[in-house]
Amino acid sequence: MGFYGTMRINEKGHLEIGGCDTVDLARVYGTPLYVMDEAAIRQECRAFRRALESRHADSEVIYAGKAFSTMAMCRIADEEGLGLDVASGGEIVTALKAGFPAERIYFHGNNKSRADLEMALRARIGRFMVDNLYELEMLHDLARQLRVKAHVDFRVTPGVEAHTHEYIRTGQLDSKFGLGLQNGQAMMAVEKALAMDGIVVHGLHCHIGSQIFELESFKVACEIMMDFIAKVRRETGFTCEELNLGGGLGVRYVESDVRASVEDYASLVIDALYRKAREHNLPVPRLLVEPGRYIVGQAGTTLYTVGSIKDIPGIRKYVAVDGGYTDNPRVALYGARYHVIVANKANYDPVELVTIAGRCCESGDMLAWDVRLPRLEPGDILAFLTTGAYHYSMSSNYNRFARPAVVFVRDGEADLVVERESYEDVAAHDRIPQRLLKHHLASVR
Ligand code: LLP
């Protein structure tokens, strides 16, 4: 698979990212280690903005923080002029602590808590992406109490479901997210909100799926949303000023994936936007998009150290590494596949078929089935590519393993942006009730 970003093989025959030898990174910071190519992230931010803004000046690229939310990443999104989509109070606090401007924060979620809504209102975040009527009423109530206005977009389900290489238009809207468009829920919510003095309605949002290569599905979603915007104006007199088409653009994990083109995406969607605006005699709305994976996915690489190797002659060779399900649950969850490079033997020819196993106490903890690699020995460093999105953010402490560190690399320098957890950290929130303390009985006697 061709290299992405600043990745290359250096004079020592080692994998290098951002001018840093990954074998050195593994030695200095330990493994497993998430390595993020900062120049590549910035380049994707710029490419996304350019693709949209060159065709429709009134556009905003909003980074979907759920893909990889850390304070350093919020700084980059801010410096690159992106907005920020947050999915929880935790992501809001992370952004605010990083100095991310509240007015460019978009708050998503199908069951936002009252406490999180209140915190977000007090922080004056830019938009509440309202998912349902329960939330709308709670938000209105809070806004009145606090004597502020809540600025909202409505998340609707347009009835387009996209899969990696196909899409389907569904009549029924079987999703936990959003207000149904066809069944009148969305219209009802807009009407209700327009009559609420604590709520300011700006527009509509939809998100049709993730890791999508079938660009046509975005176009269809855009058309359906514009038809609905026209209907809202006919029925209520209200003209939506913004349309948010969510995220979803697909990236490359293995050789057979072809990274989606952001230029093709922008031209397809913006053509549809203008065509529909003309057809309905509507002003062209502000266009918002929320890429996550596309911005950080391929910029991330996970480094592991090879440990035990179990050869079952005639059956399979298992090579175990010092990470697994806890830093990458995507293999177990979605059957995800990855391109693997032996970082310290990056020039060697592949000679054997192996299966890379994780270290968790669970047979399903596998990282890659049947990959062709150079001969492996304990101590080798494996690099899994395209682990920048939904890896650190989905990591866990299963088996009470400690979460890995994250480093940003750029121009030959590495900066720690998340410290490695210690086992002490893992147990830090535990409490033992008095009656269970080891010496309790002895002390009360
Ligand atoms: N906007 C909304 C409302 C979303 O729900 C999502 C992702 C995005 C934007 C960003 O989508 P992206 O551009 O990253 O595809 N854990 C899964 C992915 C879940 C995506 C959830 N929503 C995975 O590891 O593949």
PDB file of N, CA and C in Angstrom, residues 369-427:
ATOM      1  N   TRP A 369      -5.897 -10.833  10.803  1.00  0.00           N
ATOM      2  CA  TRP A 369      -5.869 -12.242  10.401  1.00  0.00           C
ATOM      3  C   TRP A 369      -5.064 -12.386   9.117  1.00  0.00           C
ATOM      4  N   ASP A 370      -4.212 -13.404   9.071  1.00  0.00           N
ATOM      5  CA  ASP A 370      -3.547 -13.804   7.818  1.00  0.00           C
ATOM      6  C   ASP A 370      -2.927 -12.651   7.045  1.00  0.00           C
ATOM      7  N   VAL A 371      -1.929 -12.022   7.648  1.00  0.00           N
ATOM      8  CA  VAL A 371      -1.212 -10.977   6.910  1.00  0.00           C
ATOM      9  C   VAL A 371       0.176 -11.510   6.538  1.00  0.00           C
ATOM     10  N   ARG A 372       0.660 -11.094   5.373  1.00  0.00           N
ATOM     11  CA  ARG A 372       1.982 -11.525   4.894  1.00  0.00           C
ATOM     12  C   ARG A 372       3.019 -10.550   5.411  1.00  0.00           C
ATOM     13  N   LEU A 373       3.979 -11.071   6.183  1.00  0.00           N
ATOM     14  CA  LEU A 373       4.995 -10.188   6.770  1.00  0.00           C
ATOM     15  C   LEU A 373       6.373 -10.837   6.713  1.00  0.00           C
ATOM     16  N   PRO A 374       7.429 -10.030   6.890  1.00  0.00           N
ATOM     17  CA  PRO A 374       8.766 -10.598   7.049  1.00  0.00           C
ATOM     18  C   PRO A 374       8.792 -11.500   8.286  1.00  0.00           C
ATOM     19  N   ARG A 375       9.828 -12.332   8.419  1.00  0.00           N
ATOM     20  CA  ARG A 375       9.885 -13.211   9.587  1.00  0.00           C
ATOM     21  C   ARG A 375       9.951 -12.368  10.864  1.00  0.00           C
ATOM     22  N   LEU A 376       9.095 -12.715  11.822  1.00  0.00           N
ATOM     23  CA  LEU A 376       8.998 -11.900  13.038  1.00  0.00           C
ATOM     24  C   LEU A 376       9.671 -12.568  14.218  1.00  0.00           C
ATOM     25  N   GLU A 377      10.226 -11.745  15.105  1.00  0.00           N
ATOM     26  CA  GLU A 377      10.795 -12.261  16.361  1.00  0.00           C
ATOM     27  C   GLU A 377      10.388 -11.309  17.488  1.00  0.00           C
ATOM     28  N   PRO A 378      10.439 -11.812  18.710  1.00  0.00           N
ATOM     29  CA  PRO A 378      10.087 -10.954  19.840  1.00  0.00           C
ATOM     30  C   PRO A 378      10.938  -9.683  19.815  1.00  0.00           C
ATOM     31  N   GLY A 379      10.307  -8.566  20.107  1.00  0.00           N
ATOM     32  CA  GLY A 379      11.034  -7.286  20.099  1.00  0.00           C
ATOM     33  C   GLY A 379      10.831  -6.495  18.825  1.00  0.00           C
ATOM     34  N   ASP A 380      10.354  -7.141  17.755  1.00  0.00           N
ATOM     35  CA  ASP A 380      10.072  -6.384  16.527  1.00  0.00           C
ATOM     36  C   ASP A 380       8.943  -5.383  16.801  1.00  0.00           C
ATOM     37  N   ILE A 381       8.967  -4.291  16.039  1.00  0.00           N
ATOM     38  CA  ILE A 381       7.934  -3.248  16.206  1.00  0.00           C
ATOM     39  C   ILE A 381       6.972  -3.312  15.028  1.00  0.00           C
ATOM     40  N   LEU A 382       5.699  -3.527  15.320  1.00  0.00           N
ATOM     41  CA  LEU A 382       4.682  -3.552  14.263  1.00  0.00           C
ATOM     42  C   LEU A 382       3.970  -2.210  14.204  1.00  0.00           C
ATOM     43  N   ALA A 383       3.738  -1.756  12.978  1.00  0.00           N
ATOM     44  CA  ALA A 383       2.991  -0.507  12.784  1.00  0.00           C
ATOM     45  C   ALA A 383       1.679  -0.841  12.087  1.00  0.00           C
ATOM     46  N   PHE A 384       0.570  -0.492  12.722  1.00  0.00           N
ATOM     47  CA  PHE A 384      -0.754  -0.628  12.103  1.00  0.00           C
ATOM     48  C   PHE A 384      -1.151   0.737  11.570  1.00  0.00           C
ATOM     49  N   LEU A 385      -1.424   0.797  10.265  1.00  0.00           N
ATOM     50  CA  LEU A 385      -1.733   2.093   9.660  1.00  0.00           C
ATOM     51  C   LEU A 385      -3.225   2.433   9.787  1.00  0.00           C
ATOM     52  N   THR A 386      -3.530   3.702   9.582  1.00  0.00           N
ATOM     53  CA  THR A 386      -4.910   4.212   9.585  1.00  0.00           C
ATOM     54  C   THR A 386      -5.616   3.960  10.916  1.00  0.00           C
ATOM     55  N   THR A 387      -4.943   4.311  11.994  1.00  0.00           N
ATOM     56  CA  THR A 387      -5.574   4.138  13.303  1.00  0.00           C
ATOM     57  C   THR A 387      -5.786   5.492  13.999  1.00  0.00           C
ATOM     58  N   GLY A 388      -5.874   6.564  13.202  1.00  0.00           N
ATOM     59  CA  GLY A 388      -6.033   7.888  13.812  1.00  0.00           C
ATOM     60  C   GLY A 388      -7.448   8.194  14.270  1.00  0.00           C
ATOM     61  N   ALA A 389      -8.436   7.544  13.632  1.00  0.00           N
ATOM     62  CA  ALA A 389      -9.837   7.830  13.979  1.00  0.00           C
ATOM     63  C   ALA A 389     -10.472   6.634  14.687  1.00  0.00           C
ATOM     64  N   TYR A 390     -11.192   6.908  15.752  1.00  0.00           N
ATOM     65  CA  TYR A 390     -11.950   5.879  16.475  1.00  0.00           C
ATOM     66  C   TYR A 390     -11.056   4.767  17.053  1.00  0.00           C
ATOM     67  N   HIS A 391      -9.854   5.101  17.437  1.00  0.00           N
ATOM     68  CA  HIS A 391      -8.997   4.128  18.113  1.00  0.00           C
ATOM     69  C   HIS A 391      -8.714   4.641  19.511  1.00  0.00           C
ATOM     70  N   TYR A 392      -7.909   5.716  19.622  1.00  0.00           N
ATOM     71  CA  TYR A 392      -7.710   6.292  20.954  1.00  0.00           C
ATOM     72  C   TYR A 392      -9.070   6.620  21.571  1.00  0.00           C
ATOM     73  N   SER A 393      -9.973   7.181  20.773  1.00  0.00           N
ATOM     74  CA  SER A 393     -11.263   7.626  21.328  1.00  0.00           C
ATOM     75  C   SER A 393     -12.143   6.454  21.753  1.00  0.00           C
ATOM     76  N   MET A 394     -11.877   5.258  21.246  1.00  0.00           N
ATOM     77  CA  MET A 394     -12.674   4.093  21.637  1.00  0.00           C
ATOM     78  C   MET A 394     -11.878   3.136  22.527  1.00  0.00           C
ATOM     79  N   SER A 395     -10.735   3.565  23.009  1.00  0.00           N
ATOM     80  CA  SER A 395      -9.904   2.656  23.811  1.00  0.00           C
ATOM     81  C   SER A 395     -10.537   2.422  25.178  1.00  0.00           C
ATOM     82  N   SER A 396     -10.138   1.340  25.816  1.00  0.00           N
ATOM     83  CA  SER A 396     -10.744   0.995  27.111  1.00  0.00           C
ATOM     84  C   SER A 396      -9.691   0.429  28.060  1.00  0.00           C
ATOM     85  N   ASN A 397     -10.118   0.166  29.270  1.00  0.00           N
ATOM     86  CA  ASN A 397      -9.236  -0.422  30.280  1.00  0.00           C
ATOM     87  C   ASN A 397      -9.585  -1.892  30.533  1.00  0.00           C
ATOM     88  N   TYR A 398     -10.169  -2.564  29.557  1.00  0.00           N
ATOM     89  CA  TYR A 398     -10.510  -3.983  29.737  1.00  0.00           C
ATOM     90  C   TYR A 398      -9.290  -4.733  30.253  1.00  0.00           C
ATOM     91  N   ASN A 399      -9.544  -5.661  31.141  1.00  0.00           N
ATOM     92  CA  ASN A 399      -8.479  -6.403  31.837  1.00  0.00           C
ATOM     93  C   ASN A 399      -7.607  -5.487  32.701  1.00  0.00           C
ATOM     94  N   ARG A 400      -8.046  -4.261  32.848  1.00  0.00           N
ATOM     95  CA  ARG A 400      -7.281  -3.245  33.582  1.00  0.00           C
ATOM     96  C   ARG A 400      -5.908  -3.005  32.972  1.00  0.00           C
ATOM     97  N   PHE A 401      -5.862  -3.064  31.644  1.00  0.00           N
ATOM     98  CA  PHE A 401      -4.652  -2.591  30.979  1.00  0.00           C
ATOM     99  C   PHE A 401      -4.706  -1.068  30.986  1.00  0.00           C
ATOM    100  N   ALA A 402      -3.544  -0.435  30.966  1.00  0.00           N
ATOM    101  CA  ALA A 402      -3.485   1.026  30.956  1.00  0.00           C
ATOM    102  C   ALA A 402      -3.525   1.508  29.504  1.00  0.00           C
ATOM    103  N   ARG A 403      -4.187   2.644  29.297  1.00  0.00           N
ATOM    104  CA  ARG A 403      -4.297   3.167  27.930  1.00  0.00           C
ATOM    105  C   ARG A 403      -2.952   3.731  27.441  1.00  0.00           C
ATOM    106  N   PRO A 404      -2.690   3.548  26.131  1.00  0.00           N
ATOM    107  CA  PRO A 404      -1.419   4.010  25.562  1.00  0.00           C
ATOM    108  C   PRO A 404      -1.288   5.529  25.551  1.00  0.00           C
ATOM    109  N   ALA A 405      -0.069   5.976  25.302  1.00  0.00           N
ATOM    110  CA  ALA A 405       0.197   7.400  25.095  1.00  0.00           C
ATOM    111  C   ALA A 405      -0.090   7.766  23.640  1.00  0.00           C
ATOM    112  N   VAL A 406      -0.242   9.078  23.401  1.00  0.00           N
ATOM    113  CA  VAL A 406      -0.385   9.596  22.034  1.00  0.00           C
ATOM    114  C   VAL A 406       0.713  10.628  21.818  1.00  0.00           C
ATOM    115  N   VAL A 407       1.429  10.512  20.697  1.00  0.00           N
ATOM    116  CA  VAL A 407       2.394  11.567  20.352  1.00  0.00           C
ATOM    117  C   VAL A 407       2.044  12.175  19.001  1.00  0.00           C
ATOM    118  N   PHE A 408       2.280  13.470  18.886  1.00  0.00           N
ATOM    119  CA  PHE A 408       2.211  14.154  17.597  1.00  0.00           C
ATOM    120  C   PHE A 408       3.640  14.252  17.079  1.00  0.00           C
ATOM    121  N   VAL A 409       3.844  13.923  15.827  1.00  0.00           N
ATOM    122  CA  VAL A 409       5.185  14.064  15.240  1.00  0.00           C
ATOM    123  C   VAL A 409       5.127  15.094  14.121  1.00  0.00           C
ATOM    124  N   ARG A 410       6.207  15.861  14.029  1.00  0.00           N
ATOM    125  CA  ARG A 410       6.270  16.906  13.000  1.00  0.00           C
ATOM    126  C   ARG A 410       7.710  17.369  12.849  1.00  0.00           C
ATOM    127  N   ASP A 411       8.185  17.415  11.607  1.00  0.00           N
ATOM    128  CA  ASP A 411       9.539  17.921  11.306  1.00  0.00           C
ATOM    129  C   ASP A 411      10.611  17.319  12.214  1.00  0.00           C
ATOM    130  N   GLY A 412      10.558  16.050  12.445  1.00  0.00           N
ATOM    131  CA  GLY A 412      11.604  15.398  13.230  1.00  0.00           C
ATOM    132  C   GLY A 412      11.440  15.531  14.733  1.00  0.00           C
ATOM    133  N   GLU A 413      10.347  16.174  15.171  1.00  0.00           N
ATOM    134  CA  GLU A 413      10.138  16.295  16.618  1.00  0.00           C
ATOM    135  C   GLU A 413       8.880  15.568  17.052  1.00  0.00           C
ATOM    136  N   ALA A 414       8.929  15.009  18.234  1.00  0.00           N
ATOM    137  CA  ALA A 414       7.760  14.312  18.765  1.00  0.00           C
ATOM    138  C   ALA A 414       7.315  15.010  20.043  1.00  0.00           C
ATOM    139  N   ASP A 415       6.007  15.207  20.166  1.00  0.00           N
ATOM    140  CA  ASP A 415       5.463  15.806  21.383  1.00  0.00           C
ATOM    141  C   ASP A 415       4.399  14.889  21.954  1.00  0.00           C
ATOM    142  N   LEU A 416       4.513  14.644  23.249  1.00  0.00           N
ATOM    143  CA  LEU A 416       3.518  13.841  23.930  1.00  0.00           C
ATOM    144  C   LEU A 416       2.235  14.668  24.046  1.00  0.00           C
ATOM    145  N   VAL A 417       1.099  14.163  23.557  1.00  0.00           N
ATOM    146  CA  VAL A 417      -0.145  14.931  23.717  1.00  0.00           C
ATOM    147  C   VAL A 417      -1.118  14.234  24.664  1.00  0.00           C
ATOM    148  N   VAL A 418      -0.925  12.937  24.874  1.00  0.00           N
ATOM    149  CA  VAL A 418      -1.641  12.242  25.955  1.00  0.00           C
ATOM    150  C   VAL A 418      -0.624  11.335  26.629  1.00  0.00           C
ATOM    151  N   GLU A 419      -0.499  11.474  27.939  1.00  0.00           N
ATOM    152  CA  GLU A 419       0.439  10.630  28.672  1.00  0.00           C
ATOM    153  C   GLU A 419      -0.065   9.205  28.747  1.00  0.00           C
ATOM    154  N   ARG A 420       0.862   8.274  28.785  1.00  0.00           N
ATOM    155  CA  ARG A 420       0.487   6.881  28.995  1.00  0.00           C
ATOM    156  C   ARG A 420      -0.107   6.742  30.401  1.00  0.00           C
ATOM    157  N   GLU A 421      -1.192   5.987  30.532  1.00  0.00           N
ATOM    158  CA  GLU A 421      -1.742   5.738  31.867  1.00  0.00           C
ATOM    159  C   GLU A 421      -0.829   4.771  32.618  1.00  0.00           C
ATOM    160  N   SER A 422      -0.848   4.881  33.925  1.00  0.00           N
ATOM    161  CA  SER A 422      -0.118   3.914  34.749  1.00  0.00           C
ATOM    162  C   SER A 422      -1.149   2.968  35.360  1.00  0.00           C
ATOM    163  N   TYR A 423      -0.689   1.869  35.932  1.00  0.00           N
ATOM    164  CA  TYR A 423      -1.642   0.976  36.616  1.00  0.00           C
ATOM    165  C   TYR A 423      -2.273   1.693  37.814  1.00  0.00           C
ATOM    166  N   GLU A 424      -1.518   2.604  38.400  1.00  0.00           N
ATOM    167  CA  GLU A 424      -2.073   3.414  39.496  1.00  0.00           C
ATOM    168  C   GLU A 424      -3.270   4.229  38.990  1.00  0.00           C
ATOM    169  N   ASP A 425      -3.128   4.821  37.789  1.00  0.00           N
ATOM    170  CA  ASP A 425      -4.237   5.586  37.202  1.00  0.00           C
ATOM    171  C   ASP A 425      -5.463   4.694  37.051  1.00  0.00           C
ATOM    172  N   VAL A 426      -5.213   3.474  36.613  1.00  0.00           N
ATOM    173  CA  VAL A 426      -6.319   2.562  36.331  1.00  0.00           C
ATOM    174  C   VAL A 426      -7.134   2.283  37.603  1.00  0.00           C
ATOM    175  N   ALA A 427      -6.451   2.213  38.737  1.00  0.00           N
ATOM    176  CA  ALA A 427      -7.158   1.901  39.994  1.00  0.00           C
ATOM    177  C   ALA A 427      -7.544   3.160  40.770  1.00  0.00           C
TER     178      ALA A 427
END
